[in-house]
Coordinates of C-alpha atoms in Angstrom, one line a residue:
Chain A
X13 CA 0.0 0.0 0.0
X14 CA 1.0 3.5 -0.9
X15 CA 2.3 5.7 2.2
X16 CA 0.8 8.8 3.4
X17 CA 2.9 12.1 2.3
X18 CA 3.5 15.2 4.2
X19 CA 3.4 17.0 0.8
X20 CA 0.0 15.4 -0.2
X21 CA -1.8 16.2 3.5
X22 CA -0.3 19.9 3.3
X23 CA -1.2 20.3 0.0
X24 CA -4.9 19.2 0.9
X25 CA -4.9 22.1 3.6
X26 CA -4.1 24.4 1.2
X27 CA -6.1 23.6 -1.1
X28 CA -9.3 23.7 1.6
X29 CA -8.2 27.5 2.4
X30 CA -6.5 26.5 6.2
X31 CA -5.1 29.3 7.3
X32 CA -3.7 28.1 11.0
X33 CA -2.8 24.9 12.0
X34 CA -3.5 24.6 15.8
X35 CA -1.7 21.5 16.7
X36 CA 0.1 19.3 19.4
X37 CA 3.1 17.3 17.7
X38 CA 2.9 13.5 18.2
X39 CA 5.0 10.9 16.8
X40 CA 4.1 10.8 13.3
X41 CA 4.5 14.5 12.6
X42 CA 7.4 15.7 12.5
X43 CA 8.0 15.9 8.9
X44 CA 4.5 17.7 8.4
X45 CA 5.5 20.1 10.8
X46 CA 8.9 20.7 8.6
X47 CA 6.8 21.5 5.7
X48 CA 4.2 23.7 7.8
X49 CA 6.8 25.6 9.3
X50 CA 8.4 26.8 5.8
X51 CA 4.7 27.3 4.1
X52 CA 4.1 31.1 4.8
X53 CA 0.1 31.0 3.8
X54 CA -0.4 28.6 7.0
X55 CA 0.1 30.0 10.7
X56 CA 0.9 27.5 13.2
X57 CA -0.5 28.3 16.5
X58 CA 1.5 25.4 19.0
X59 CA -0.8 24.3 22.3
X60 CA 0.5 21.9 25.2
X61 CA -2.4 20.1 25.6
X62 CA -5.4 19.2 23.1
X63 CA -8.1 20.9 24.6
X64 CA -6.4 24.4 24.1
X65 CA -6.9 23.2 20.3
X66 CA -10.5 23.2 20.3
X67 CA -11.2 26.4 21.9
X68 CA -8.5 28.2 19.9
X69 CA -9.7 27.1 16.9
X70 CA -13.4 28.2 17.9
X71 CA -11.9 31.5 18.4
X72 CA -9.9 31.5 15.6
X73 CA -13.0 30.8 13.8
X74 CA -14.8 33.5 15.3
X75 CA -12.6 35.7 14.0
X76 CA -13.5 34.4 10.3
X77 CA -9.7 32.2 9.9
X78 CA -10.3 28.7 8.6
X79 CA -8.0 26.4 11.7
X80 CA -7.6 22.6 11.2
X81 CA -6.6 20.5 14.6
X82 CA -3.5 18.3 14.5
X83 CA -3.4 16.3 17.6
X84 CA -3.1 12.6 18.1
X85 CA -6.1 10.0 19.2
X86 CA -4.6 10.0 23.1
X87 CA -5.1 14.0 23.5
X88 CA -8.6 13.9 21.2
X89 CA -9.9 11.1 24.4
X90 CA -8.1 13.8 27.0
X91 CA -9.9 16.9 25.0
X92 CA -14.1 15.8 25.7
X93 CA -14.8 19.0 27.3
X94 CA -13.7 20.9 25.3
X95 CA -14.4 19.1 22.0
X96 CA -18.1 19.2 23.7
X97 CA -18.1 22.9 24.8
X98 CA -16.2 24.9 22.3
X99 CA -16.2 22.9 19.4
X100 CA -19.7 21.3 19.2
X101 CA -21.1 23.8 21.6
X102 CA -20.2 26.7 19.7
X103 CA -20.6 25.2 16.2
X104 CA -17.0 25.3 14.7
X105 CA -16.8 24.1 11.1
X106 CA -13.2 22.7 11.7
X107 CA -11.6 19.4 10.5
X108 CA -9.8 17.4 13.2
X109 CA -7.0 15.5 12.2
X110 CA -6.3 12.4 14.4
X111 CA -3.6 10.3 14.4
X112 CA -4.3 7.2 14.9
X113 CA -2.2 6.1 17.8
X114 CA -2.4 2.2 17.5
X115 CA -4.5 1.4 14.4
X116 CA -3.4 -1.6 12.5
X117 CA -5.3 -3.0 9.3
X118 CA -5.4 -6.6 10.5
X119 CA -8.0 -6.7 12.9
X120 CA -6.4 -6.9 16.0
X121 CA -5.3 -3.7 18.2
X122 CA -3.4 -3.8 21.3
X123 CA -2.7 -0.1 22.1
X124 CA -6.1 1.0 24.4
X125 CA -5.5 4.5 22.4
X126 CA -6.8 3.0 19.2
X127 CA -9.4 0.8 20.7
X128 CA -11.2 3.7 22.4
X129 CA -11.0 6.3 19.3
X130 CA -14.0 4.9 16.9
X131 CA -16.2 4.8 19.9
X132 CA -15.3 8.3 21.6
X133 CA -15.8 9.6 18.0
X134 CA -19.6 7.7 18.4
X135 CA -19.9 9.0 21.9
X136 CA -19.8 12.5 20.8
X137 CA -21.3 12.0 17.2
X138 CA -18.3 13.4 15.2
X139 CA -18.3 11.5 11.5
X140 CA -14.7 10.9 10.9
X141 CA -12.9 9.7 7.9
X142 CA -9.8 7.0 7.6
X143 CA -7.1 8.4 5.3
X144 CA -4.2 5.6 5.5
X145 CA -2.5 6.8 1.9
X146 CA -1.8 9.3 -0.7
X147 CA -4.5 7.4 -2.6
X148 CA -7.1 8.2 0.6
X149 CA -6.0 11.7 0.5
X150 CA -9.2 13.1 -0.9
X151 CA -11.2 12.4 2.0
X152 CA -9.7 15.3 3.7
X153 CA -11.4 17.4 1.3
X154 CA -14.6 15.6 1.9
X155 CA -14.3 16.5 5.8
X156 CA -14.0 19.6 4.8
X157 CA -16.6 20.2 3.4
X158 CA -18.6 18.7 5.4
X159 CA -17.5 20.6 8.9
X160 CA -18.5 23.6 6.6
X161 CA -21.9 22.2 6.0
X162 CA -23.0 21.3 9.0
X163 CA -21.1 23.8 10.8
X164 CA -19.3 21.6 13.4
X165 CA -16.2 19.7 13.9
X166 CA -15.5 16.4 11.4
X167 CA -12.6 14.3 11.9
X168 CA -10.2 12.4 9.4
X169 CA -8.2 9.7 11.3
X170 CA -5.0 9.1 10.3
X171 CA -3.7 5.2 10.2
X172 CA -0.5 5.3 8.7
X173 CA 0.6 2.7 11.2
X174 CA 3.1 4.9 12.4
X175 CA 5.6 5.5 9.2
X176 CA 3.8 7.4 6.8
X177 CA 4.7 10.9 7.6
X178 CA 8.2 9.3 8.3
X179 CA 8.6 9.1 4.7
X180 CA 11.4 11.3 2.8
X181 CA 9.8 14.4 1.6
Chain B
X3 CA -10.3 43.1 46.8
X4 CA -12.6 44.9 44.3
X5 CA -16.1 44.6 43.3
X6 CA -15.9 43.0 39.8
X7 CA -18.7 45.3 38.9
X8 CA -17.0 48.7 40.5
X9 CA -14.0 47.3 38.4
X10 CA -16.0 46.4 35.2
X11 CA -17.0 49.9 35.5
X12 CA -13.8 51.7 35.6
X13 CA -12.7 49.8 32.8
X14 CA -15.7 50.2 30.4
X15 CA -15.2 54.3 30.3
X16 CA -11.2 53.3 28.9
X17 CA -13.4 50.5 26.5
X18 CA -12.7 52.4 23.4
X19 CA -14.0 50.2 20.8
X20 CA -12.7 46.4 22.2
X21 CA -14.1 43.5 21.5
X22 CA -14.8 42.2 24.7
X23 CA -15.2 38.9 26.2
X24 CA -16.1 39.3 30.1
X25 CA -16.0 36.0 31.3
X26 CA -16.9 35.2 34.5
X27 CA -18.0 38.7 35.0
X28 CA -20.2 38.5 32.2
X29 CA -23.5 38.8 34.5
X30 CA -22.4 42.3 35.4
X31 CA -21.2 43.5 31.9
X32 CA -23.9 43.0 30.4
X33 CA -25.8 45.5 32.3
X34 CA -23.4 48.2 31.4
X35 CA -22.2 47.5 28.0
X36 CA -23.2 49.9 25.7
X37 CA -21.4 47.9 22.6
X38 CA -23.4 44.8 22.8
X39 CA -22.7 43.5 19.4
X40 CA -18.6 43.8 20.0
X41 CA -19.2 41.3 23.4
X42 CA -18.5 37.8 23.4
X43 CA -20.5 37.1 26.5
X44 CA -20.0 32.9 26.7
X45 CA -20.2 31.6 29.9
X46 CA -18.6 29.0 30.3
X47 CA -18.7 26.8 27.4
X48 CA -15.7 24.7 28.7
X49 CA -13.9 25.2 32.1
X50 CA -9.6 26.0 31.2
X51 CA -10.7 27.9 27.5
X52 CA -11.1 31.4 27.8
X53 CA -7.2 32.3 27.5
X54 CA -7.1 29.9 24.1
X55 CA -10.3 31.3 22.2
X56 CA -9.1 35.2 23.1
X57 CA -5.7 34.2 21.7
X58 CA -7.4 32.6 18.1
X59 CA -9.6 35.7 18.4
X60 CA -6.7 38.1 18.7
X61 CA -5.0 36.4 15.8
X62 CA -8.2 36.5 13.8
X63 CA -8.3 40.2 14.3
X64 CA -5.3 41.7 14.4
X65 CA -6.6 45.3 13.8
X66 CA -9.3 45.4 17.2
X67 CA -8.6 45.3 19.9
X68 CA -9.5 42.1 22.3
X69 CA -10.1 42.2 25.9
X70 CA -10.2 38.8 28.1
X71 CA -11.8 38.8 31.8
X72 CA -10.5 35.2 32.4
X73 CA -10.4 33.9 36.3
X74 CA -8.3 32.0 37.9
X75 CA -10.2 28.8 38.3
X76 CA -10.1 29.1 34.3
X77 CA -6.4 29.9 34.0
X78 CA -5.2 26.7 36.7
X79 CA -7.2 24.4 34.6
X80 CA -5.7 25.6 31.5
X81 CA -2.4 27.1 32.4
X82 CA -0.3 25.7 29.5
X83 CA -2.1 28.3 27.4
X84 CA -0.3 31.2 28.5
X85 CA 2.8 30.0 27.2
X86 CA 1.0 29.6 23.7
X87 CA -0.2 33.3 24.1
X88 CA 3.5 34.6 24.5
X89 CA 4.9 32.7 21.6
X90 CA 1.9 34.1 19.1
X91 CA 2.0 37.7 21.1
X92 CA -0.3 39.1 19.3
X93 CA -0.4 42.6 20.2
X94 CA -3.8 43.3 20.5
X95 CA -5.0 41.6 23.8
X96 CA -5.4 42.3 27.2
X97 CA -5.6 39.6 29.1
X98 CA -7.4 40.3 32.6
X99 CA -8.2 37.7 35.3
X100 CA -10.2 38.0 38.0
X101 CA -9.0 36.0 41.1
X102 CA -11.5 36.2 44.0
X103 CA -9.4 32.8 45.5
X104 CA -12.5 30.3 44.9
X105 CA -14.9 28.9 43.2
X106 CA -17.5 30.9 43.3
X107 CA -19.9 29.3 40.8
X108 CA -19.8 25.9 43.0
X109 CA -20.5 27.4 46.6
X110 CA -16.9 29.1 47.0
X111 CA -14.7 26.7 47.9
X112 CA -10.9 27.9 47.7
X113 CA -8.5 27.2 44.3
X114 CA -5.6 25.5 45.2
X115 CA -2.6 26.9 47.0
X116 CA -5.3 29.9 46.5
X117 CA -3.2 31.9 49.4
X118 CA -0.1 31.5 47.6
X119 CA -0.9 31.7 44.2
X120 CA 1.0 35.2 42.2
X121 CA -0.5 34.8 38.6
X122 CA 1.8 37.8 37.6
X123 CA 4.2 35.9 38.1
X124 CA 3.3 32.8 36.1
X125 CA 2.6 35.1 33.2
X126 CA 5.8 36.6 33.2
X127 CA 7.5 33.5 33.8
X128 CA 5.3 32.1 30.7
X129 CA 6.9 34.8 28.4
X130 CA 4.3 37.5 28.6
X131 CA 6.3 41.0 28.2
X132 CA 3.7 43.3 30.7
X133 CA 2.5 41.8 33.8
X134 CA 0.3 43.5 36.6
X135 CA -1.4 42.5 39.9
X136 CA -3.2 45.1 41.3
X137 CA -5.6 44.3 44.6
X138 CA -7.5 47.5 44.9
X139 CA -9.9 50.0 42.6
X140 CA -7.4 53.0 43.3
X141 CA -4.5 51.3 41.5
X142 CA -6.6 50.1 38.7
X143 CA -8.2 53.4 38.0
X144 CA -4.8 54.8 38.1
X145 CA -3.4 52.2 35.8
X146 CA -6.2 51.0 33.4
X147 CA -5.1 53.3 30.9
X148 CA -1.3 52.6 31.0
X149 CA -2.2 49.4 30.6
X150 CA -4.1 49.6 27.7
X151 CA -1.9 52.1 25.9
X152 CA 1.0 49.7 25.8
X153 CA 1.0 46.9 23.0
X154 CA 0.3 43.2 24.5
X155 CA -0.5 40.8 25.4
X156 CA -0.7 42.1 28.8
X157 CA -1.3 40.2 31.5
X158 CA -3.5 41.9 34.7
X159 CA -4.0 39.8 37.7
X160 CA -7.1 41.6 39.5
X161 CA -8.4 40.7 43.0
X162 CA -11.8 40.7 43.6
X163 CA -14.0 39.7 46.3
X164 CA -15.8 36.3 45.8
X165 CA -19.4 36.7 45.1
X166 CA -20.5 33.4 45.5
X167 CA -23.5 31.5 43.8
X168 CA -24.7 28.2 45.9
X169 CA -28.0 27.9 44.3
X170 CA -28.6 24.7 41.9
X171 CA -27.8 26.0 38.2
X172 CA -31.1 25.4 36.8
X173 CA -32.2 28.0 39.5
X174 CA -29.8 30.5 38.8
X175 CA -31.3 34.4 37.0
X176 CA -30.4 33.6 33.5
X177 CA -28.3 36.6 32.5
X178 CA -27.2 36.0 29.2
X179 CA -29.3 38.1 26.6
X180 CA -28.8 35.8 23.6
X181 CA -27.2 32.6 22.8
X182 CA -23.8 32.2 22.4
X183 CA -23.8 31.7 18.3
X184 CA -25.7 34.7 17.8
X185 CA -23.5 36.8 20.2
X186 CA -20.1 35.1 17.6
X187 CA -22.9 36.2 14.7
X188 CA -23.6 39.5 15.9
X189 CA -19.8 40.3 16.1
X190 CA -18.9 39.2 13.0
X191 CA -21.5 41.1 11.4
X192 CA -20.1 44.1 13.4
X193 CA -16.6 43.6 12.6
X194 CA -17.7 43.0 9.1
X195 CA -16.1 39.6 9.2
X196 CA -17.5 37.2 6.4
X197 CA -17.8 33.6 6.6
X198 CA -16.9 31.4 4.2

């Protein structure tokens, strides 16, 4: 299967109009953030814990910018409140991205991080999206428009089983 | 200690044209704001995310001028947002909290370390360049307008005296004259912000 690029998933947020990234590193970013950083039409706004995300993005989008989250499954479970308060509560058309701490394609997931993540997502009715490749790469346009439609946060979970944005740019 | 209202007051003749969002003192702005439609009077929607949603505000709107009353209960819960704020600086908010050394909403029980605490001093440590505590409505008469003449983000540590609410909350005066959404809406249509 194809791997997931840094190039392709930046290239998808520019192309949706993000205009900040509000984000928490985790383990398979670090190249994304290399490409974010030199990108000028994308601010990154750096928080120390996942819940910051969701209320800066709500203000964020207050202020008429277009955020996208960039925080990994553990810190999504550790963000309810405010996922329920300030994202849902206050309507913000943002897209989530997850990463999918744990995921596998074979059936069978030992981390607790990925075993919980589909069924928080149910808990607080967010549709997500699986994006695993350059070939699923599309579906983060689809979130987008979607949080944009129904005005609320939409998720894109991404299982690159932990190399994908390890890749060589 | 201050009256958050007596201090609310003081502050509203230096408003200029701000967009406000009064917190926890929102019950007492509302009375006396005469800019409704540049107030962001939320409540609470999540306990810790006041300081975060003033900072993507600021950044939003680089040209107004934004004006936070956080508390303190707020800014212990979600203290590793200040650091976030000094890194972005923008240079257009003011960020007040009001410490009153409980919680006030929940019978008034006391913060931790509530004696001890010097939020100054955790802003400053945190990387904000202007800091103030100020304990009395002498000083901050005296110093609102210093403080809102220099660029930010500023960070004003106020102490006020508890005013505390031990009634269940679906028995509580609602205060809030219209729903959070259309208070964003209302301000965006002000600000002549347009949604994509």
């Amino acid at each position: 299967m194809a791997e997931l690029s840094p190039a392709r998933i930046l290239a998808e947020l520019k192309n949706n109009g993000a205009t900040h990234v509000v984000w928490l590193p985790d383990s398979e970013t670090n190249f994304l953030y290399v490409l974010m950083s030199e990108e000028p039409s994308i601010d990154l706004v750096p928080v120390s814990r996942e819940g910051h995300a969701f209320s800066t993005a709500a203000g964020l989008a207050a202020g008429g910018q277009k955020p996208v989250i960039l925080i990994q499954n553990t810190g999504m479970m550790e963000s309810g409140d405010s996922l329920r308060g300030w994202g849902l509560g206050m309507n913000v058309p943002v897209v989530m991205m997850v990463g999918y701490r744990g995921w596998t394609r074979h059936g069978v997931i030992t981390d607790t991080a990925a075993f919980y993540t589909e069924r928080f997502l149910h808990a607080f009715n967010i549709n997500y999206y699986l994006v695993e490749s350059d070939e699923d790469a599309d579906r983060i346009s689809i979130a987008f428009a979607e949080a944009q439609r129904e005005k609320r946060p939409v998720a894109v979970l991404v299982g690159d089983e932990y190399h994908g944005f390890n890749v060589s740019r | 200690m201050m009256k958050t209202a007596e201090m609310l007051e003081i502050f509203n003749r230096h408003r200029g044209d701000a967009v406000v969002i009064p917190g926890r003192g929102g019950r007492f702005w509302v009375e006396m704001s005469e800019q409704p439609n540049r107030d962001l009077p939320l409540g609470d929607p999540a306990m810790g995310g006041h300081a975060s949603f003033a900072l993507g505000l600021a950044l939003a709107i680089p040209d107004q001028r934004v004006v936070l009353f956080d508390s303190e209960g707020d800014v212990l819960m979600g203290m590793g947002a200040l650091p976030t704020v000094a890194e972005k600086a923008p240079s257009n908010l003011y960020h007040f909290m009001l410490d009153n050394g409980v919680y006030a909403t929940t019978g008034g029980q006391p913060v931790p370390n509530s004696e001890q605490m010097e939020y100054d001093v955790v802003a400053q440590g945190c990387g904000y360049p202007a800091t103030y505590a100020i304990d009395n409505l002498e000083d901050f008469a005296s110093q609102i307008e210093e403080i809102l003449s220099q660029p930010g983000p500023v960070f004003v540590a106020l102490k006020i005296d508890p005013e505390i609410i031990n009634e269940p909350i679906n028995a509580r005066p609602q205060w809030q004259r219209k729903s959070r959404n259309q208070a964003v809406a209302d301000m965006q249509a002000e600000l002549g912000i347009s949604i994509g």
